[in-house]
Coordinates of C-alpha atoms and ligand atoms in Angstrom, one line a residue:
M1 CA 30.6 14.3 1.5
E2 CA 27.4 14.3 -0.8
T3 CA 26.8 11.4 -2.4
T4 CA 24.1 10.5 -4.9
L5 CA 22.0 7.0 -4.8
R6 CA 19.8 6.2 -7.6
G7 CA 16.7 4.2 -7.4
V8 CA 13.1 4.4 -9.2
G9 CA 11.0 7.5 -8.4
V10 CA 7.6 6.7 -7.8
S11 CA 6.1 9.8 -6.1
H12 CA 6.7 13.3 -7.1
G13 CA 8.6 16.1 -5.2
V14 CA 11.2 16.8 -2.7
A15 CA 11.7 15.6 0.8
I16 CA 14.7 16.6 3.0
G17 CA 14.9 15.2 6.1
E18 CA 16.7 12.7 8.7
V19 CA 16.4 9.3 8.0
R20 CA 14.6 7.1 10.3
H21 CA 14.6 3.2 9.9
M22 CA 11.3 0.9 10.0
G23 CA 12.6 -1.5 13.0
T24 CA 13.0 -5.0 11.6
A25 CA 12.2 -7.9 13.7
V26 CA 14.4 -8.7 16.8
L27 CA 16.6 -11.4 16.4
E28 CA 17.2 -14.0 19.2
P29 CA 20.2 -12.7 21.4
P30 CA 23.0 -15.3 21.7
A31 CA 23.1 -17.4 24.7
R32 CA 26.0 -16.0 26.5
Q33 CA 27.1 -16.7 30.1
I34 CA 27.8 -13.8 32.6
R35 CA 30.0 -13.8 35.2
P36 CA 28.0 -14.2 38.6
Q37 CA 29.3 -10.5 40.0
D38 CA 27.7 -9.1 36.7
A39 CA 24.1 -10.5 37.7
P40 CA 22.9 -7.7 39.9
R41 CA 24.0 -5.1 37.4
E42 CA 22.0 -7.3 34.5
Q43 CA 19.1 -7.7 36.7
A44 CA 18.9 -3.9 37.0
R45 CA 19.0 -3.3 33.4
A46 CA 16.5 -5.9 32.5
R47 CA 14.1 -4.3 35.0
Q48 CA 14.6 -0.5 33.9
A49 CA 14.2 -1.7 30.4
A50 CA 10.7 -3.5 31.1
E51 CA 9.8 -0.4 33.2
A52 CA 10.7 2.1 30.2
V53 CA 8.6 0.0 27.5
G54 CA 5.9 0.0 30.2
A55 CA 6.1 3.6 30.7
D56 CA 6.2 4.1 27.0
L57 CA 3.4 1.8 26.0
N58 CA 1.1 3.9 28.8
A59 CA 2.0 6.9 27.4
R60 CA 1.3 5.9 23.6
G61 CA -2.1 4.6 25.0
Q62 CA -2.9 8.0 26.4
L63 CA -2.2 9.4 22.8
A64 CA -4.4 7.3 21.1
G65 CA -7.1 6.9 23.2
G66 CA -10.1 4.7 22.5
E67 CA -9.6 1.0 21.8
A68 CA -5.8 1.2 21.1
Q69 CA -5.6 2.7 24.7
A70 CA -6.9 -0.5 26.1
V71 CA -4.6 -2.5 24.1
L72 CA -1.6 -0.7 24.7
E73 CA -2.3 -0.8 28.6
A74 CA -2.7 -4.3 28.7
Q75 CA 0.7 -4.7 26.7
A76 CA 2.1 -2.6 29.5
L77 CA 1.1 -4.7 32.2
M78 CA 2.8 -7.6 30.5
A79 CA 5.9 -5.7 30.4
Q80 CA 5.6 -5.3 34.0
D81 CA 4.4 -8.5 35.0
P82 CA 5.9 -9.5 38.4
E83 CA 5.8 -13.3 37.7
L84 CA 7.5 -12.9 34.5
L85 CA 10.0 -10.3 35.9
A86 CA 11.0 -12.6 38.8
D87 CA 11.6 -15.4 36.1
V88 CA 14.1 -12.9 34.2
D89 CA 15.7 -12.3 37.4
R90 CA 16.0 -16.2 38.1
R91 CA 17.6 -16.7 34.8
I92 CA 19.9 -14.0 34.9
A93 CA 21.2 -15.2 38.2
V94 CA 22.0 -18.5 36.8
G95 CA 24.0 -16.8 34.1
S96 CA 22.2 -15.5 31.1
T97 CA 22.7 -11.9 30.2
A98 CA 19.6 -9.5 30.4
E99 CA 18.3 -10.0 27.0
R100 CA 18.6 -13.6 26.7
A101 CA 17.0 -13.7 30.0
V102 CA 13.9 -11.5 28.6
Y103 CA 14.0 -13.5 25.4
D104 CA 13.8 -17.0 27.3
A105 CA 11.2 -16.2 29.9
F106 CA 8.9 -14.4 27.1
A107 CA 9.1 -17.7 25.3
S108 CA 7.9 -19.7 28.0
Y109 CA 4.9 -17.3 29.0
R110 CA 4.6 -17.5 25.2
A111 CA 4.2 -21.2 25.2
L112 CA 1.5 -20.8 27.9
L113 CA -0.5 -18.4 26.5
A114 CA -0.4 -20.0 23.3
G115 CA -2.0 -23.4 24.4
A116 CA -4.8 -21.5 26.8
G117 CA -8.0 -21.0 24.5
E118 CA -8.6 -18.9 21.7
Y119 CA -8.8 -15.6 23.6
L120 CA -5.6 -15.9 25.0
A121 CA -4.0 -17.4 21.9
G122 CA -4.8 -14.0 20.2
R123 CA -2.8 -12.3 23.0
V124 CA 0.7 -13.7 21.6
A125 CA 1.3 -11.5 19.1
D126 CA 1.0 -8.5 21.7
L127 CA 3.1 -10.5 23.9
D128 CA 5.8 -10.8 21.2
D129 CA 5.7 -7.2 20.6
V130 CA 6.5 -6.3 24.3
R131 CA 9.3 -8.9 24.2
N132 CA 10.8 -7.0 21.0
R133 CA 10.5 -3.9 22.4
I134 CA 12.5 -4.7 25.9
V135 CA 15.0 -6.7 24.0
A136 CA 15.3 -3.9 21.4
R137 CA 16.1 -1.4 24.3
L138 CA 18.7 -3.6 25.9
L139 CA 20.4 -4.0 22.7
G140 CA 20.1 -0.6 21.6
V141 CA 18.8 -1.1 18.4
P142 CA 15.7 0.4 16.8
M143 CA 12.2 -0.5 17.9
P144 CA 10.4 -2.9 15.8
G145 CA 7.7 -1.6 13.4
V146 CA 7.1 2.2 12.9
P147 CA 9.6 4.5 14.4
D148 CA 9.2 6.4 17.4
S149 CA 9.9 10.3 16.5
D150 CA 8.2 13.4 17.4
E151 CA 10.1 15.0 14.8
P152 CA 9.3 14.4 11.0
Y153 CA 11.6 12.0 9.1
V154 CA 12.6 10.3 6.2
L155 CA 11.3 6.7 6.5
I156 CA 13.9 3.7 5.2
A157 CA 12.5 0.3 5.0
R158 CA 13.1 -2.9 3.1
D159 CA 9.4 -2.7 1.9
L160 CA 6.3 -1.6 3.6
A161 CA 3.3 -3.9 3.9
P162 CA -0.1 -2.5 4.2
A163 CA -0.3 -3.7 7.9
D164 CA 2.8 -1.3 8.5
T165 CA 1.6 1.6 6.6
A166 CA -1.9 1.5 8.6
L167 CA 0.3 2.9 11.7
L168 CA 2.1 5.4 10.2
D169 CA 1.4 9.0 11.2
P170 CA 1.5 11.1 7.7
A171 CA 2.1 14.3 9.6
L172 CA 5.5 12.9 10.6
V173 CA 6.5 11.1 7.2
L174 CA 8.2 13.7 4.8
G175 CA 9.1 10.8 2.4
F176 CA 9.9 6.9 1.7
V177 CA 12.8 5.1 0.3
T178 CA 12.4 1.3 0.4
E179 CA 15.2 -1.2 -0.8
E180 CA 12.4 -3.4 -2.5
G181 CA 9.5 -2.7 -3.9
G182 CA 8.8 -1.3 -7.8
P183 CA 6.2 1.0 -9.0
T184 CA 3.6 -0.5 -8.3
S185 CA 4.2 -1.8 -4.6
H186 CA 2.2 -0.8 -1.8
S187 CA 5.2 1.5 -0.7
A188 CA 4.8 3.4 -3.7
I189 CA 0.7 3.5 -3.8
L190 CA 0.9 4.7 -0.2
A191 CA 3.3 7.2 -0.9
R192 CA 1.3 8.7 -3.7
A193 CA -1.9 8.6 -1.5
L194 CA -0.2 10.5 1.2
G195 CA 1.2 12.9 -1.5
V196 CA 4.9 12.4 -0.1
P197 CA 7.9 12.0 -2.2
A198 CA 9.2 8.1 -2.6
V199 CA 11.9 6.1 -4.2
V200 CA 12.1 2.7 -4.3
A201 CA 14.1 -0.1 -5.5
L202 CA 17.4 1.3 -4.1
P203 CA 19.7 -1.2 -2.8
G204 CA 21.7 -0.1 0.0
A205 CA 19.2 2.1 1.3
G206 CA 19.1 0.0 4.4
E207 CA 22.6 1.0 5.3
L208 CA 22.3 4.7 5.8
A209 CA 22.7 5.5 9.3
E210 CA 19.7 6.5 11.5
G211 CA 19.9 10.4 11.5
T212 CA 21.5 11.1 8.5
V213 CA 20.3 13.9 6.1
V214 CA 19.0 13.0 2.9
A215 CA 17.4 14.9 0.0
V216 CA 14.9 12.3 -1.8
D217 CA 13.5 13.4 -5.4
G218 CA 10.8 11.4 -6.1
S219 CA 10.7 12.5 -9.6
T220 CA 13.8 11.6 -10.6
G221 CA 14.6 8.7 -8.3
E222 CA 17.7 10.4 -6.7
V223 CA 18.7 10.2 -3.1
F224 CA 21.4 12.6 -2.2
V225 CA 23.2 12.0 1.1
E226 CA 24.4 14.8 3.5
P227 CA 23.4 17.4 0.7
S228 CA 25.1 20.7 0.9
R229 CA 23.0 23.9 1.8
D230 CA 23.2 25.1 -1.8
K231 CA 21.9 21.6 -3.0
Q232 CA 19.1 21.6 -0.4
A233 CA 18.0 25.2 -1.4
E234 CA 18.4 24.1 -5.3
L235 CA 16.2 21.1 -5.0
T236 CA 13.4 23.0 -2.8
E237 CA 13.3 25.8 -5.6
L238 CA 12.8 23.2 -8.2
A239 CA 9.8 21.2 -6.2
A240 CA 8.3 24.9 -5.5
E241 CA 8.7 25.5 -9.6
R242 CA 7.2 22.3 -10.4
K243 CA 4.2 22.8 -7.9
A244 CA 3.5 26.2 -9.2
A245 CA 3.1 25.0 -12.7
L246 CA 0.9 22.4 -11.7
A247 CA -1.3 24.7 -9.8
A248 CA -1.9 26.5 -13.0
S249 CA -4.0 23.5 -14.3
S250 CA -7.7 22.8 -13.4
G251 CA -10.9 21.3 -14.7
P252 CA -12.1 18.3 -15.9
G253 CA -9.4 15.9 -17.6
A254 CA -9.3 16.5 -21.3
T255 CA -7.0 16.3 -24.5
S256 CA -6.2 20.0 -25.8
D257 CA -8.8 19.2 -28.7
G258 CA -11.5 18.6 -25.8
H259 CA -11.5 14.8 -25.9
K260 CA -12.8 14.2 -22.3
V261 CA -11.0 11.6 -20.2
P262 CA -12.4 11.8 -16.4
L263 CA -9.6 11.9 -13.9
L264 CA -10.6 10.0 -11.0
A265 CA -9.1 9.3 -7.5
N266 CA -7.8 5.9 -6.1
I267 CA -8.6 5.8 -2.3
G268 CA -8.3 3.6 0.5
G269 CA -11.2 4.9 2.6
P270 CA -12.9 7.9 4.0
A271 CA -9.5 9.7 5.1
D272 CA -8.3 10.0 1.5
V273 CA -11.3 11.8 0.5
A274 CA -10.2 15.4 1.2
A275 CA -7.0 15.2 -0.9
A276 CA -9.0 13.6 -3.9
V277 CA -11.5 16.5 -3.7
S278 CA -8.8 19.2 -3.6
A279 CA -6.9 17.5 -6.4
G280 CA -9.8 18.3 -8.5
A281 CA -10.7 14.6 -8.9
E282 CA -14.1 14.0 -10.9
G283 CA -14.7 11.1 -8.9
V284 CA -13.2 7.7 -7.2
G285 CA -12.0 5.6 -9.9
L286 CA -10.7 2.8 -7.5
F287 CA -11.7 2.4 -3.7
R288 CA -9.7 -0.3 -2.3
T289 CA -12.2 -1.5 0.4
E290 CA -9.6 -3.9 1.8
F291 CA -7.9 -1.2 4.1
L292 CA -11.4 -1.1 6.3
F293 CA -10.6 -5.0 6.7
L294 CA -7.0 -4.4 7.8
D295 CA -8.0 -3.1 11.6
D296 CA -8.8 -6.6 12.8
S297 CA -7.6 -9.6 10.9
A298 CA -9.9 -12.1 12.9
R299 CA -13.1 -11.1 11.3
A300 CA -14.9 -8.7 8.7
P301 CA -16.0 -5.2 9.6
S302 CA -19.7 -5.2 10.6
Q303 CA -22.3 -4.1 8.1
E304 CA -22.8 -1.2 10.0
K305 CA -19.3 -0.1 10.0
Q306 CA -19.1 -0.6 6.4
V307 CA -22.3 1.6 5.4
E308 CA -20.8 4.3 7.5
A309 CA -17.5 4.1 5.5
Y310 CA -19.0 3.6 2.2
R311 CA -21.5 6.6 3.2
Q312 CA -18.6 9.0 4.0
V313 CA -17.3 8.5 0.5
L314 CA -20.4 8.4 -1.7
E315 CA -21.4 11.9 0.2
A316 CA -18.3 13.6 -0.8
F317 CA -19.1 13.1 -4.7
P318 CA -22.6 14.0 -4.8
E319 CA -22.8 14.1 -8.5
G320 CA -19.6 12.0 -9.4
R321 CA -18.8 8.9 -10.2
V322 CA -17.6 6.1 -7.4
V323 CA -16.3 2.9 -8.4
V324 CA -15.8 0.4 -5.2
R325 CA -13.8 -2.6 -5.4
V326 CA -15.0 -5.3 -3.2
L327 CA -12.4 -7.0 -0.9
D328 CA -9.2 -8.1 -2.3
A329 CA -7.9 -10.3 0.3
G330 CA -5.0 -12.6 -0.4
A331 CA -1.5 -12.8 -1.8
D332 CA 0.1 -9.4 -0.5
K333 CA -2.9 -8.5 1.4
P334 CA -3.6 -11.7 3.8
L335 CA -6.2 -11.7 5.9
A336 CA -6.3 -14.3 8.7
F337 CA -9.8 -15.3 8.6
L338 CA -10.3 -15.5 4.9
S339 CA -6.7 -16.5 3.2
P340 CA -5.6 -20.0 3.4
G341 CA -2.1 -19.7 4.9
D342 CA -0.7 -22.8 3.5
E343 CA -0.4 -21.9 -0.3
P344 CA 2.8 -22.7 -2.1
N345 CA 2.4 -19.4 -4.4
P346 CA 0.0 -17.3 -2.8
A347 CA -0.1 -14.5 -5.8
L348 CA -1.4 -17.7 -7.9
G349 CA -4.0 -19.2 -5.2
V350 CA -7.2 -18.0 -3.7
R351 CA -6.9 -14.1 -3.7
G352 CA -9.5 -11.2 -4.8
L353 CA -12.7 -12.7 -6.3
R354 CA -11.4 -16.3 -5.7
T355 CA -11.5 -15.4 -2.1
L356 CA -15.1 -13.8 -2.3
L357 CA -16.5 -16.5 -3.8
D358 CA -15.2 -19.1 -1.4
H359 CA -16.8 -16.9 1.2
P360 CA -20.1 -15.8 0.1
E361 CA -21.4 -14.5 3.3
V362 CA -18.5 -11.7 3.2
L363 CA -19.3 -10.7 -0.3
R364 CA -23.0 -10.6 0.5
T365 CA -22.6 -8.3 3.7
Q366 CA -20.2 -6.0 1.9
L367 CA -22.8 -5.5 -1.2
Q368 CA -25.5 -5.2 1.1
A369 CA -23.5 -2.6 2.9
L370 CA -23.0 -1.1 -0.3
A371 CA -26.5 -0.8 -1.3
E372 CA -27.6 0.5 2.1
A373 CA -25.0 3.2 1.8
A374 CA -26.1 4.4 -1.6
A375 CA -29.7 4.5 -0.8
G376 CA -31.1 7.9 -1.3
L377 CA -27.9 9.6 -2.8
P378 CA -27.3 10.9 -6.3
V379 CA -24.2 9.3 -6.8
Y380 CA -23.1 7.2 -9.7
L381 CA -22.1 3.9 -7.8
E382 CA -20.1 1.4 -9.7
V383 CA -18.8 -1.9 -7.9
M384 CA -16.1 -4.3 -9.7
A385 CA -14.3 -7.3 -8.6
P386 CA -10.6 -7.8 -8.6
M387 CA -9.1 -10.7 -10.0
V388 CA -11.6 -11.7 -12.8
A389 CA -10.2 -14.4 -14.8
D390 CA -13.1 -15.3 -17.4
R391 CA -16.7 -15.0 -18.0
R392 CA -17.6 -17.3 -15.3
D393 CA -15.9 -15.4 -12.7
A394 CA -17.6 -12.2 -13.9
K395 CA -21.2 -13.8 -14.0
A396 CA -20.6 -15.1 -10.5
F397 CA -19.8 -11.4 -9.3
A398 CA -23.0 -10.0 -11.4
D399 CA -25.3 -12.7 -10.0
A400 CA -24.3 -11.7 -6.5
C401 CA -24.5 -7.9 -7.0
R402 CA -28.1 -8.6 -8.4
E403 CA -29.1 -10.9 -5.3
A404 CA -27.9 -8.2 -3.0
G405 CA -30.4 -6.1 -4.7
L406 CA -27.5 -3.2 -5.7
A407 CA -28.5 -0.8 -7.9
A408 CA -25.3 0.0 -9.3
K409 CA -23.3 -0.8 -12.5
F410 CA -21.2 -3.9 -12.2
G411 CA -17.7 -4.1 -13.5
A412 CA -14.7 -6.4 -13.8
M413 CA -10.9 -5.5 -13.3
V414 CA -8.8 -6.9 -15.9
E415 CA -5.8 -7.8 -13.9
I416 CA -5.1 -11.5 -15.4
P417 CA -4.1 -11.6 -19.0
S418 CA -7.1 -14.1 -19.7
A419 CA -9.5 -11.3 -18.9
A420 CA -7.8 -9.1 -21.4
L421 CA -7.4 -11.5 -24.3
R422 CA -11.2 -12.5 -24.0
A423 CA -12.4 -9.0 -22.8
R424 CA -15.7 -9.3 -25.2
S425 CA -16.6 -12.5 -23.4
V426 CA -16.2 -10.9 -20.2
L427 CA -18.2 -7.8 -20.9
Q428 CA -21.1 -10.1 -21.9
E429 CA -21.8 -10.3 -18.1
V430 CA -20.8 -6.7 -16.8
E431 CA -21.2 -3.2 -17.9
F432 CA -17.6 -1.7 -17.9
L433 CA -13.7 -2.7 -17.3
S434 CA -11.1 -1.5 -15.1
L435 CA -7.4 -2.2 -15.9
G436 CA -5.4 -2.9 -12.7
T437 CA -2.1 -2.5 -14.7
N438 CA -0.2 -3.5 -11.3
D439 CA -1.3 -6.9 -11.4
L440 CA -1.6 -7.4 -15.1
A441 CA 1.9 -6.5 -15.3
Q442 CA 2.7 -8.9 -12.5
Y443 CA 0.9 -11.9 -14.2
T444 CA 1.9 -10.9 -17.8
F445 CA 5.6 -11.0 -17.1
A446 CA 5.5 -13.7 -14.3
A447 CA 7.4 -11.2 -11.9
D448 CA 6.3 -10.6 -8.3
R449 CA 5.2 -6.9 -7.9
Q450 CA 6.9 -6.9 -4.3
V451 CA 10.2 -8.0 -5.5
G452 CA 12.8 -5.3 -6.1
A453 CA 15.1 -7.6 -8.4
V454 CA 12.3 -8.1 -10.7
S455 CA 11.3 -4.4 -10.8
R456 CA 12.1 -3.9 -14.5
Y457 CA 9.0 -6.0 -15.5
Q458 CA 6.7 -4.0 -13.5
D459 CA 7.5 -1.2 -15.8
P460 CA 4.0 -0.3 -17.3
W461 CA 5.6 0.8 -20.6
Q462 CA 6.3 -2.8 -21.7
P463 CA 4.9 -3.1 -25.0
A464 CA 3.2 -6.6 -24.2
L465 CA 0.9 -4.7 -21.3
L466 CA 0.0 -1.8 -23.6
D467 CA -1.1 -4.7 -26.2
L468 CA -3.3 -5.8 -23.4
V469 CA -4.5 -2.4 -22.6
A470 CA -5.4 -2.0 -26.1
L471 CA -7.2 -5.4 -26.6
S472 CA -9.4 -4.6 -23.3
A473 CA -10.2 -0.9 -24.7
E474 CA -11.1 -2.1 -28.2
A475 CA -13.2 -4.9 -26.7
A476 CA -15.3 -2.2 -24.6
K477 CA -15.4 0.2 -27.6
A478 CA -17.0 -2.5 -29.7
E479 CA -19.4 -3.7 -26.9
G480 CA -20.2 0.1 -26.3
K481 CA -18.9 -0.1 -22.8
S482 CA -16.5 1.7 -20.7
C483 CA -12.7 0.6 -20.0
G484 CA -10.6 2.6 -17.2
V485 CA -7.2 2.3 -15.8
C486 CA -6.7 2.3 -12.3
G487 CA -3.4 0.8 -11.8
E488 CA -0.4 2.9 -11.2
A489 CA 0.2 3.4 -15.1
A490 CA -2.4 6.2 -15.0
A491 CA -0.2 8.3 -12.4
D492 CA 2.6 8.7 -15.0
P493 CA 1.6 11.6 -17.1
L494 CA 3.1 10.5 -20.4
L495 CA 1.9 7.0 -20.3
A496 CA -1.9 8.6 -19.6
C497 CA -1.6 10.3 -22.9
V498 CA -0.7 6.9 -24.4
L499 CA -3.6 5.0 -22.7
T500 CA -5.6 7.5 -23.7
G501 CA -4.4 7.1 -27.6
L502 CA -5.1 3.2 -26.9
G503 CA -8.7 4.0 -26.4
V504 CA -9.0 4.1 -22.4
T505 CA -12.0 6.2 -21.2
S506 CA -11.0 7.2 -17.9
L507 CA -7.8 7.5 -15.7
S508 CA -7.6 6.9 -12.0
M509 CA -4.7 7.4 -9.7
G510 CA -3.3 8.5 -6.3
A511 CA -5.0 12.1 -5.8
A512 CA -1.4 13.7 -5.7
S513 CA -0.7 12.6 -9.3
I514 CA -4.0 14.0 -10.7
P515 CA -2.4 17.8 -11.5
Y516 CA 0.5 16.2 -13.2
V517 CA -1.7 14.0 -15.4
R518 CA -4.2 17.0 -16.1
A519 CA -1.6 19.4 -17.0
T520 CA 0.2 16.9 -19.6
L521 CA -3.0 15.6 -21.1
A522 CA -4.1 19.1 -21.6
K523 CA -0.7 19.7 -23.8
Y524 CA -1.8 17.5 -26.7
T525 CA -4.6 16.4 -29.1
L526 CA -6.0 12.9 -29.0
A527 CA -4.6 12.4 -32.6
Q528 CA -1.2 12.9 -30.8
C529 CA -1.8 10.5 -28.4
E530 CA -3.1 7.9 -30.9
R531 CA 0.5 8.3 -32.6
A532 CA 2.3 8.2 -29.6
A533 CA 0.4 5.1 -28.4
A534 CA 1.0 3.6 -32.0
A535 CA 4.8 4.4 -31.7
A536 CA 5.4 3.0 -28.0
R537 CA 3.5 0.0 -29.1
A538 CA 5.8 -0.6 -32.0
T539 CA 8.8 -1.0 -30.1
D540 CA 10.3 -4.3 -28.1
G541 CA 11.0 -2.8 -24.6
A542 CA 9.6 -0.4 -22.0
D543 CA 12.6 2.2 -22.6
E544 CA 12.2 2.1 -26.1
A545 CA 8.3 2.7 -25.6
R546 CA 8.8 5.6 -23.5
R547 CA 11.4 7.2 -25.7
A548 CA 9.2 6.7 -29.0
A549 CA 6.0 8.2 -27.2
Q550 CA 8.2 11.3 -26.2
A551 CA 9.5 11.5 -29.5
V552 CA 6.0 11.7 -31.1
L553 CA 4.5 14.1 -28.3
S554 CA 7.2 16.6 -28.6
G555 CA 7.2 16.6 -32.2
E556 CA 10.5 15.3 -33.0
Ligands
PEP1 C1 -4.0 -3.2 -9.7 O1 -3.5 -4.4 -9.8 O2 -3.4 -2.5 -10.6 C2 -5.0 -2.5 -8.9 C3 -5.2 -1.2 -9.1 O3 -5.0 -3.2 -7.7 P1 -4.0 -3.3 -6.3 O4 -2.7 -2.5 -6.7 O5 -4.9 -3.0 -5.2 O6 -3.6 -4.7 -6.6
MG2 MG1 -4.6 -5.6 -8.2

């Protein structure tokens, strides 16, 4: 029987497919005694599971090739280590179940590795992964991490961290549904970057049985469970109609009376460039460089590796603007070698620019790599810092850029209310502002952007957030400088009109949203956008603000 669940739609389009769950951490199997006559059967089960996991890791290694192959083959050897397996046998012989014996044998080996010097200690995570895989197989539960599937699927997760999503194969993921997260969580951002439909903040999503067919409407936030054939056909047709309407819009972003608002793309690296170009992005408004750092959490990528990645992006927009954000580590994007692990409240701790000012060598290498990558290219390079709180932060960043010999415009992200309130003072040090509305909402409303229970505060239509946007845009205008938006607010077509009316000078978003924003902006004049912005700011809540803007724009 078809049922309908409702969450928050964060990435447009319709996905229909079978559900696969992101495997969660494997729980400790209970310590249960088996009968002596059952021991041989349990020993055989344990060996078969270890063999299957080893074979699977080798097969994945062959598919992956390169450095990943070496890591996966080393893990396969761990799964089949004769001493470990002998230890498992011994534990079963004295009464353990297969899963408990594997769990305990790996635990004692783990303690040995952890105390055996830096290199081997670094392999502990690989060993844990092997243990989890064998235990999951024995318990018949999903493997931890990204689902193993050769068929495309709808991914269900509690939430997705950047480290999980780096392993996703975009060819297999039809769409996402998460229990947690709000419109600005990383699951939502990634879904938009991949151009797949997504619904977040859907309580109960975790209870959908593996293999259930669902239809996800990322525009309305609806998830239809076991949809009828008629429903599937209706949704597919609707999605095709919406797409066709969009394909009709092209060219630079502008209001109907020709007020230009460049539409730029948010990217995480060279892999996102093709989608940005094909969506007609006029440049890049936010290059989140931290994704380059996630491959190896033990050290920063070398200057050469960074130059290569930056060059690939800069070359894709020969005459366009590319705004690169320096590393934003910490809080929801921790990096082991930079982020303090013992902060009581990481979102309010050492993150973003604060981390870089504590590690000037990492900032210097990144700025020098950017200077080298841009040398000789006709691109308009702009570099900005995340989490700028005040003029002193802005000056420290601008000084570092100058010292690195960077021929670029330096800017500050406005993500902390203090920077919006004192935007003119920040602008004494930098040449542009870029509003990170995701964090700006988080810090304005004291609501963690990763927690589904407080997702209502993450709604960028909140009038308090609109006020801070207006303050920043007015300050930039008074200083003769630019003020863009690169947070997810820019991806909402109606809100994009309101932001334009507030005086924002460019909008940057996941490539998949560009056609929607372009088409909507082209329908209204700048004066209409200004009236919609004033109407939204005059309300006391996000829903009212949305309705007020809608009423002005539709001429009610
Ligand atoms: C933001 O906070 O709005 C932003 C663009 O940065 P991120 O989402 O990467 O924190
Ligand atoms: Mg941010």
